[in-house]
PDB file of C-alpha atoms in Angstrom:
ATOM      1  CA  UNK W   1     175.164  94.560  66.506  1.00 63.00           C
ATOM      2  CA  UNK W   2     174.131  96.313  63.307  1.00 70.00           C
ATOM      3  CA  UNK W   3     175.145  94.696  60.077  1.00 94.00           C
ATOM      4  CA  UNK W   4     174.320  92.684  57.002  1.00 97.00           C
ATOM      5  CA  UNK W   5     173.645  88.960  57.203  1.00 97.00           C
ATOM      6  CA  UNK W   6     173.950  86.734  54.169  1.00 98.00           C
ATOM      7  CA  UNK W   7     172.914  83.111  54.152  1.00 96.00           C
ATOM      8  CA  UNK W   8     173.811  80.460  53.445  1.00 96.00           C
ATOM      9  CA  UNK W   9     177.612  80.770  53.453  1.00 96.00           C
ATOM     10  CA  UNK W  10     177.907  77.958  50.890  1.00 96.00           C
ATOM     11  CA  UNK W  11     175.298  76.851  48.363  1.00 95.00           C
ATOM     12  CA  UNK W  12     175.232  74.181  45.702  1.00 92.00           C
ATOM     13  CA  UNK W  13     172.997  74.271  42.655  1.00 90.00           C
ATOM     14  CA  UNK W  14     171.963  71.393  40.471  1.00 89.00           C
ATOM     15  CA  UNK W  15     171.456  71.947  36.768  1.00 85.00           C
ATOM     16  CA  UNK W  16     168.037  73.396  35.989  1.00 87.00           C
ATOM     17  CA  UNK W  17     167.442  74.461  39.573  1.00 92.00           C
ATOM     18  CA  UNK W  18     166.644  77.925  40.891  1.00 95.00           C
ATOM     19  CA  UNK W  19     168.320  78.897  44.160  1.00 95.00           C
ATOM     20  CA  UNK W  20     167.748  81.889  46.432  1.00 97.00           C
ATOM     21  CA  UNK W  21     170.397  83.759  48.390  1.00 97.00           C
ATOM     22  CA  UNK W  22     169.265  85.629  51.467  1.00 98.00           C
ATOM     23  CA  UNK W  23     170.373  89.135  52.495  1.00 98.00           C
ATOM     24  CA  UNK W  24     169.084  90.893  55.623  1.00 98.00           C
ATOM     25  CA  UNK W  25     170.256  94.224  57.093  1.00 97.00           C
ATOM     26  CA  UNK W  26     169.455  96.011  60.344  1.00 96.00           C
ATOM     27  CA  UNK W  27     171.271  99.248  59.512  1.00 95.00           C
ATOM     28  CA  UNK W  28     168.042 101.028  58.518  1.00 94.00           C
ATOM     29  CA  UNK W  29     169.498 101.615  55.031  1.00 93.00           C
ATOM     30  CA  UNK W  30     167.186 102.354  52.118  1.00 92.00           C
ATOM     31  CA  UNK W  31     169.508 101.130  49.363  1.00 93.00           C
ATOM     32  CA  UNK W  32     170.651  97.533  48.869  1.00 95.00           C
ATOM     33  CA  UNK W  33     172.836  95.903  46.224  1.00 95.00           C
ATOM     34  CA  UNK W  34     173.916  92.539  44.873  1.00 97.00           C
ATOM     35  CA  UNK W  35     177.383  92.037  43.384  1.00 97.00           C
ATOM     36  CA  UNK W  36     179.070  89.036  41.846  1.00 97.00           C
ATOM     37  CA  UNK W  37     182.815  88.426  42.315  1.00 96.00           C
ATOM     38  CA  UNK W  38     184.834  86.055  40.126  1.00 95.00           C
ATOM     39  CA  UNK W  39     188.554  85.290  40.574  1.00 88.00           C
ATOM     40  CA  UNK W  40     190.702  88.032  39.058  1.00 80.00           C
ATOM     41  CA  UNK W  41     187.676  90.248  38.408  1.00 83.00           C
ATOM     42  CA  UNK W  42     186.300  93.227  40.237  1.00 86.00           C
ATOM     43  CA  UNK W  43     182.869  93.204  41.799  1.00 93.00           C
ATOM     44  CA  UNK W  44     180.140  93.407  39.158  1.00 93.00           C
ATOM     45  CA  UNK W  45     176.687  94.791  39.917  1.00 93.00           C
ATOM     46  CA  UNK W  46     173.731  92.457  39.423  1.00 96.00           C
ATOM     47  CA  UNK W  47     170.787  94.433  40.838  1.00 96.00           C
ATOM     48  CA  UNK W  48     170.207  97.326  43.186  1.00 93.00           C
ATOM     49  CA  UNK W  49     167.228  98.761  45.031  1.00 94.00           C
ATOM     50  CA  UNK W  50     166.870 102.298  46.336  1.00 90.00           C
ATOM     51  CA  UNK W  51     163.539 101.807  48.053  1.00 91.00           C
ATOM     52  CA  UNK W  52     161.027  99.119  48.944  1.00 94.00           C
ATOM     53  CA  UNK W  53     159.120  97.633  45.978  1.00 95.00           C
ATOM     54  CA  UNK W  54     161.542  99.142  43.461  1.00 94.00           C
ATOM     55  CA  UNK W  55     164.766  97.787  41.949  1.00 95.00           C
ATOM     56  CA  UNK W  56     166.962  98.293  38.877  1.00 93.00           C
ATOM     57  CA  UNK W  57     169.116  95.999  36.771  1.00 94.00           C
ATOM     58  CA  UNK W  58     172.855  96.311  37.028  1.00 92.00           C
ATOM     59  CA  UNK W  59     175.489  95.353  34.483  1.00 90.00           C
ATOM     60  CA  UNK W  60     174.940  91.567  34.618  1.00 94.00           C
ATOM     61  CA  UNK W  61     171.257  91.038  35.546  1.00 96.00           C
ATOM     62  CA  UNK W  62     170.514  88.286  32.997  1.00 96.00           C
ATOM     63  CA  UNK W  63     169.670  85.001  34.716  1.00 96.00           C
ATOM     64  CA  UNK W  64     168.991  86.650  38.078  1.00 97.00           C
ATOM     65  CA  UNK W  65     165.903  88.027  39.803  1.00 97.00           C
ATOM     66  CA  UNK W  66     165.289  89.983  43.007  1.00 98.00           C
ATOM     67  CA  UNK W  67     162.474  91.265  45.200  1.00 97.00           C
ATOM     68  CA  UNK W  68     162.303  94.059  47.771  1.00 97.00           C
ATOM     69  CA  UNK W  69     159.147  93.582  49.819  1.00 97.00           C
ATOM     70  CA  UNK W  70     160.703  94.777  53.075  1.00 96.00           C
ATOM     71  CA  UNK W  71     163.306  97.440  53.783  1.00 96.00           C
ATOM     72  CA  UNK W  72     165.462  94.928  55.637  1.00 97.00           C
ATOM     73  CA  UNK W  73     165.488  92.178  53.030  1.00 98.00           C
ATOM     74  CA  UNK W  74     166.754  91.871  49.439  1.00 98.00           C
ATOM     75  CA  UNK W  75     166.859  88.202  48.315  1.00 98.00           C
ATOM     76  CA  UNK W  76     168.560  87.198  45.070  1.00 98.00           C
ATOM     77  CA  UNK W  77     167.352  84.251  42.991  1.00 97.00           C
ATOM     78  CA  UNK W  78     169.812  82.614  40.623  1.00 96.00           C
ATOM     79  CA  UNK W  79     167.639  81.063  37.935  1.00 95.00           C
ATOM     80  CA  UNK W  80     168.334  78.139  35.644  1.00 91.00           C
ATOM     81  CA  UNK W  81     168.848  80.691  32.862  1.00 90.00           C
ATOM     82  CA  UNK W  82     172.149  81.727  34.465  1.00 91.00           C
ATOM     83  CA  UNK W  83     174.522  79.292  32.754  1.00 88.00           C
ATOM     84  CA  UNK W  84     177.645  80.149  34.711  1.00 92.00           C
ATOM     85  CA  UNK W  85     176.496  80.776  38.275  1.00 94.00           C
ATOM     86  CA  UNK W  86     179.628  79.641  40.122  1.00 95.00           C
ATOM     87  CA  UNK W  87     180.900  82.742  41.931  1.00 96.00           C
ATOM     88  CA  UNK W  88     181.091  84.602  45.239  1.00 97.00           C
ATOM     89  CA  UNK W  89     177.959  86.707  45.777  1.00 98.00           C
ATOM     90  CA  UNK W  90     178.071  89.819  47.913  1.00 98.00           C
ATOM     91  CA  UNK W  91     175.172  91.864  49.285  1.00 98.00           C
ATOM     92  CA  UNK W  92     175.656  95.469  50.387  1.00 96.00           C
ATOM     93  CA  UNK W  93     173.574  98.330  51.743  1.00 95.00           C
ATOM     94  CA  UNK W  94     173.890 102.097  52.057  1.00 92.00           C
ATOM     95  CA  UNK W  95     171.897 105.233  52.668  1.00 88.00           C
ATOM     96  CA  UNK W  96     170.219 106.483  49.469  1.00 77.00           C
ATOM     97  CA  UNK W  97     171.540 110.019  49.145  1.00 70.00           C
ATOM     98  CA  UNK W  98     170.974 111.204  45.581  1.00 63.00           C
ATOM     99  CA  UNK W  99     174.255 113.134  45.434  1.00 64.00           C
ATOM    100  CA  UNK W 100     176.080 109.829  45.514  1.00 62.00           C
ATOM    101  CA  UNK W 101     179.203 108.915  47.389  1.00 67.00           C
ATOM    102  CA  UNK W 102     177.316 106.629  49.761  1.00 83.00           C
ATOM    103  CA  UNK W 103     179.460 104.234  51.759  1.00 90.00           C
ATOM    104  CA  UNK W 104     178.384 100.662  51.083  1.00 93.00           C
ATOM    105  CA  UNK W 105     178.630  98.067  53.821  1.00 95.00           C
ATOM    106  CA  UNK W 106     178.976  94.440  52.816  1.00 97.00           C
ATOM    107  CA  UNK W 107     177.864  91.093  54.119  1.00 97.00           C
ATOM    108  CA  UNK W 108     180.190  88.106  54.459  1.00 97.00           C
ATOM    109  CA  UNK W 109     179.144  86.643  51.113  1.00 97.00           C
ATOM    110  CA  UNK W 110     177.671  83.416  49.738  1.00 97.00           C
ATOM    111  CA  UNK W 111     179.790  81.061  47.663  1.00 97.00           C
ATOM    112  CA  UNK W 112     177.667  79.334  45.026  1.00 96.00           C
ATOM    113  CA  UNK W 113     178.886  76.241  43.205  1.00 94.00           C
ATOM    114  CA  UNK W 114     177.316  74.024  40.560  1.00 88.00           C
ATOM    115  CA  UNK W 115     177.015  70.289  41.196  1.00 82.00           C
TER     116      UNK W 115
ATOM    117  CA  UNK M   1     182.844 104.780  30.012  1.00 62.00           C
ATOM    118  CA  UNK M   2     183.667 105.160  33.690  1.00 65.00           C
ATOM    119  CA  UNK M   3     186.604 102.992  34.692  1.00 85.00           C
ATOM    120  CA  UNK M   4     188.591 102.215  37.790  1.00 92.00           C
ATOM    121  CA  UNK M   5     192.015 100.620  37.298  1.00 95.00           C
ATOM    122  CA  UNK M   6     194.268  99.345  40.069  1.00 96.00           C
ATOM    123  CA  UNK M   7     197.970  98.542  40.009  1.00 96.00           C
ATOM    124  CA  UNK M   8     199.878  96.451  40.675  1.00 97.00           C
ATOM    125  CA  UNK M   9     197.701  93.325  40.559  1.00 96.00           C
ATOM    126  CA  UNK M  10     199.828  91.734  43.257  1.00 97.00           C
ATOM    127  CA  UNK M  11     202.482  93.032  45.631  1.00 98.00           C
ATOM    128  CA  UNK M  12     204.757  91.155  47.971  1.00 98.00           C
ATOM    129  CA  UNK M  13     206.478  93.089  50.753  1.00 97.00           C
ATOM    130  CA  UNK M  14     208.680  92.202  53.639  1.00 97.00           C
ATOM    131  CA  UNK M  15     207.488  93.273  57.064  1.00 97.00           C
ATOM    132  CA  UNK M  16     208.455  96.927  57.549  1.00 97.00           C
ATOM    133  CA  UNK M  17     208.922  97.609  53.808  1.00 97.00           C
ATOM    134  CA  UNK M  18     206.699 100.584  52.919  1.00 97.00           C
ATOM    135  CA  UNK M  19     204.996 100.891  49.516  1.00 98.00           C
ATOM    136  CA  UNK M  20     202.004 102.347  47.678  1.00 98.00           C
ATOM    137  CA  UNK M  21     199.042 100.959  45.778  1.00 98.00           C
ATOM    138  CA  UNK M  22     197.586 102.911  42.870  1.00 98.00           C
ATOM    139  CA  UNK M  23     194.002 103.489  41.746  1.00 97.00           C
ATOM    140  CA  UNK M  24     193.367 105.512  38.599  1.00 94.00           C
ATOM    141  CA  UNK M  25     189.880 106.520  37.550  1.00 89.00           C
ATOM    142  CA  UNK M  26     188.148 108.063  34.565  1.00 84.00           C
ATOM    143  CA  UNK M  27     184.900 108.967  36.270  1.00 73.00           C
ATOM    144  CA  UNK M  28     183.445 112.335  35.342  1.00 70.00           C
ATOM    145  CA  UNK M  29     182.196 114.402  38.252  1.00 71.00           C
ATOM    146  CA  UNK M  30     183.743 112.272  40.964  1.00 73.00           C
ATOM    147  CA  UNK M  31     181.459 111.894  43.959  1.00 80.00           C
ATOM    148  CA  UNK M  32     183.787 109.990  46.206  1.00 87.00           C
ATOM    149  CA  UNK M  33     186.633 107.518  45.856  1.00 92.00           C
ATOM    150  CA  UNK M  34     186.391 104.483  48.141  1.00 95.00           C
ATOM    151  CA  UNK M  35     188.982 102.094  49.503  1.00 97.00           C
ATOM    152  CA  UNK M  36     188.058  98.681  50.901  1.00 98.00           C
ATOM    153  CA  UNK M  37     190.022  95.786  52.363  1.00 98.00           C
ATOM    154  CA  UNK M  38     188.934  92.226  51.562  1.00 97.00           C
ATOM    155  CA  UNK M  39     190.230  89.133  53.336  1.00 96.00           C
ATOM    156  CA  UNK M  40     189.953  85.741  51.576  1.00 93.00           C
ATOM    157  CA  UNK M  41     186.417  84.360  51.621  1.00 93.00           C
ATOM    158  CA  UNK M  42     184.976  87.474  53.297  1.00 95.00           C
ATOM    159  CA  UNK M  43     183.103  90.603  52.268  1.00 96.00           C
ATOM    160  CA  UNK M  44     184.918  93.907  51.662  1.00 97.00           C
ATOM    161  CA  UNK M  45     185.498  96.067  54.727  1.00 97.00           C
ATOM    162  CA  UNK M  46     185.252  99.850  54.292  1.00 96.00           C
ATOM    163  CA  UNK M  47     188.475 101.790  54.911  1.00 97.00           C
ATOM    164  CA  UNK M  48     188.267 105.333  53.516  1.00 94.00           C
ATOM    165  CA  UNK M  49     186.283 107.759  51.366  1.00 93.00           C
ATOM    166  CA  UNK M  50     187.992 110.695  49.655  1.00 94.00           C
ATOM    167  CA  UNK M  51     186.014 113.453  47.965  1.00 89.00           C
ATOM    168  CA  UNK M  52     188.388 116.125  46.690  1.00 90.00           C
ATOM    169  CA  UNK M  53     191.890 116.416  45.256  1.00 91.00           C
ATOM    170  CA  UNK M  54     194.464 116.943  47.979  1.00 94.00           C
ATOM    171  CA  UNK M  55     192.429 115.155  50.607  1.00 95.00           C
ATOM    172  CA  UNK M  56     194.216 112.613  52.817  1.00 97.00           C
ATOM    173  CA  UNK M  57     192.955 110.128  55.394  1.00 97.00           C
ATOM    174  CA  UNK M  58     194.867 107.844  57.742  1.00 97.00           C
ATOM    175  CA  UNK M  59     194.141 104.711  59.713  1.00 95.00           C
ATOM    176  CA  UNK M  60     196.956 102.974  61.564  1.00 95.00           C
ATOM    177  CA  UNK M  61     199.601 102.088  58.934  1.00 97.00           C
ATOM    178  CA  UNK M  62     197.409 103.114  55.981  1.00 97.00           C
ATOM    179  CA  UNK M  63     197.125 106.534  54.378  1.00 98.00           C
ATOM    180  CA  UNK M  64     194.921 107.281  51.369  1.00 98.00           C
ATOM    181  CA  UNK M  65     195.482 110.296  49.129  1.00 97.00           C
ATOM    182  CA  UNK M  66     193.578 111.677  46.130  1.00 95.00           C
ATOM    183  CA  UNK M  67     194.549 113.676  43.054  1.00 91.00           C
ATOM    184  CA  UNK M  68     192.341 114.656  40.119  1.00 87.00           C
ATOM    185  CA  UNK M  69     193.054 111.405  38.290  1.00 88.00           C
ATOM    186  CA  UNK M  70     194.245 108.861  40.814  1.00 93.00           C
ATOM    187  CA  UNK M  71     194.363 107.766  44.405  1.00 96.00           C
ATOM    188  CA  UNK M  72     197.156 106.112  46.354  1.00 97.00           C
ATOM    189  CA  UNK M  73     197.000 103.841  49.361  1.00 98.00           C
ATOM    190  CA  UNK M  74     200.303 104.194  51.193  1.00 98.00           C
ATOM    191  CA  UNK M  75     201.266 101.392  53.561  1.00 97.00           C
ATOM    192  CA  UNK M  76     203.928 102.360  56.089  1.00 97.00           C
ATOM    193  CA  UNK M  77     205.950  99.644  57.856  1.00 97.00           C
ATOM    194  CA  UNK M  78     203.426  96.915  57.016  1.00 97.00           C
ATOM    195  CA  UNK M  79     202.842  93.861  59.191  1.00 97.00           C
ATOM    196  CA  UNK M  80     201.759  90.370  58.082  1.00 97.00           C
ATOM    197  CA  UNK M  81     198.208  91.127  59.275  1.00 97.00           C
ATOM    198  CA  UNK M  82     197.983  93.803  56.559  1.00 97.00           C
ATOM    199  CA  UNK M  83     197.971  91.014  53.968  1.00 98.00           C
ATOM    200  CA  UNK M  84     194.691  91.223  52.046  1.00 97.00           C
ATOM    201  CA  UNK M  85     193.209  92.393  48.764  1.00 97.00           C
ATOM    202  CA  UNK M  86     192.678  96.142  48.625  1.00 98.00           C
ATOM    203  CA  UNK M  87     189.819  97.356  46.435  1.00 97.00           C
ATOM    204  CA  UNK M  88     189.236 100.815  45.024  1.00 96.00           C
ATOM    205  CA  UNK M  89     185.804 102.005  43.836  1.00 93.00           C
ATOM    206  CA  UNK M  90     184.016 105.077  42.485  1.00 90.00           C
ATOM    207  CA  UNK M  91     180.273 105.782  42.136  1.00 85.00           C
ATOM    208  CA  UNK M  92     178.681 104.757  38.852  1.00 78.00           C
ATOM    209  CA  UNK M  93     176.586 107.087  36.724  1.00 72.00           C
ATOM    210  CA  UNK M  94     173.490 106.004  38.669  1.00 65.00           C
ATOM    211  CA  UNK M  95     175.049 107.576  41.739  1.00 64.00           C
ATOM    212  CA  UNK M  96     174.183 104.582  43.874  1.00 71.00           C
ATOM    213  CA  UNK M  97     176.192 101.541  42.816  1.00 80.00           C
ATOM    214  CA  UNK M  98     179.986 101.466  42.825  1.00 88.00           C
ATOM    215  CA  UNK M  99     182.391 100.628  39.989  1.00 90.00           C
ATOM    216  CA  UNK M 100     185.175  98.516  41.476  1.00 93.00           C
ATOM    217  CA  UNK M 101     188.724  97.971  40.301  1.00 94.00           C
ATOM    218  CA  UNK M 102     190.050  94.411  40.199  1.00 95.00           C
ATOM    219  CA  UNK M 103     192.041  94.933  43.369  1.00 95.00           C
ATOM    220  CA  UNK M 104     195.643  94.641  44.525  1.00 97.00           C
ATOM    221  CA  UNK M 105     196.536  91.463  46.376  1.00 96.00           C
ATOM    222  CA  UNK M 106     199.049  92.361  49.087  1.00 98.00           C
ATOM    223  CA  UNK M 107     201.203  89.778  50.860  1.00 98.00           C
ATOM    224  CA  UNK M 108     203.414  90.886  53.732  1.00 98.00           C
ATOM    225  CA  UNK M 109     205.961  88.309  54.842  1.00 97.00           C
ATOM    226  CA  UNK M 110     207.691  88.240  58.259  1.00 96.00           C
TER     227      UNK M 110
END
């Protein structure tokens, strides 16, 4: 089945530790995205990538880093510089049509908590 | 600044009691208005895309409509399994990412 796989489902971070969230898709989509969701808030964009080896910061990129070495994979690292990392993290993918209006398909999410 | 605003924040309906959810947007040059359903602890599931004023789309008990400034998600004779958070989104200036509203949390009781 085609889709987006995020792992792990739950993740715990100790203070000062970097953690990496995995996102893999087999939809053959060029564009991939990372969003953060907090209770009572909409989804906020962290980073997005339109093509391999290229990515752009979203609205809340500080304290996060990404890489896009393969079309299928877009891992997100939550660094120790992110002081409030507790949230639900969602990965999405879409085709990369420049006229916009591209349907984004989401993974099941990773819930990150601080120990 | 592009904005997407949803109302109400929460809605409680009895089974069979029809209602509508609202999504207003201030995006210039709209290139699609998206509706998603999100169940607790899961990722959003795509429902509809609307591109032009007057457009309507239906799926089971849900019907989405679009005007020049807002979209409505009409729920006809809802069932308890329709309980979820419904999210509305519009493309950002980049054309790729989506600006999401905060969602409407719908609870349908038997």
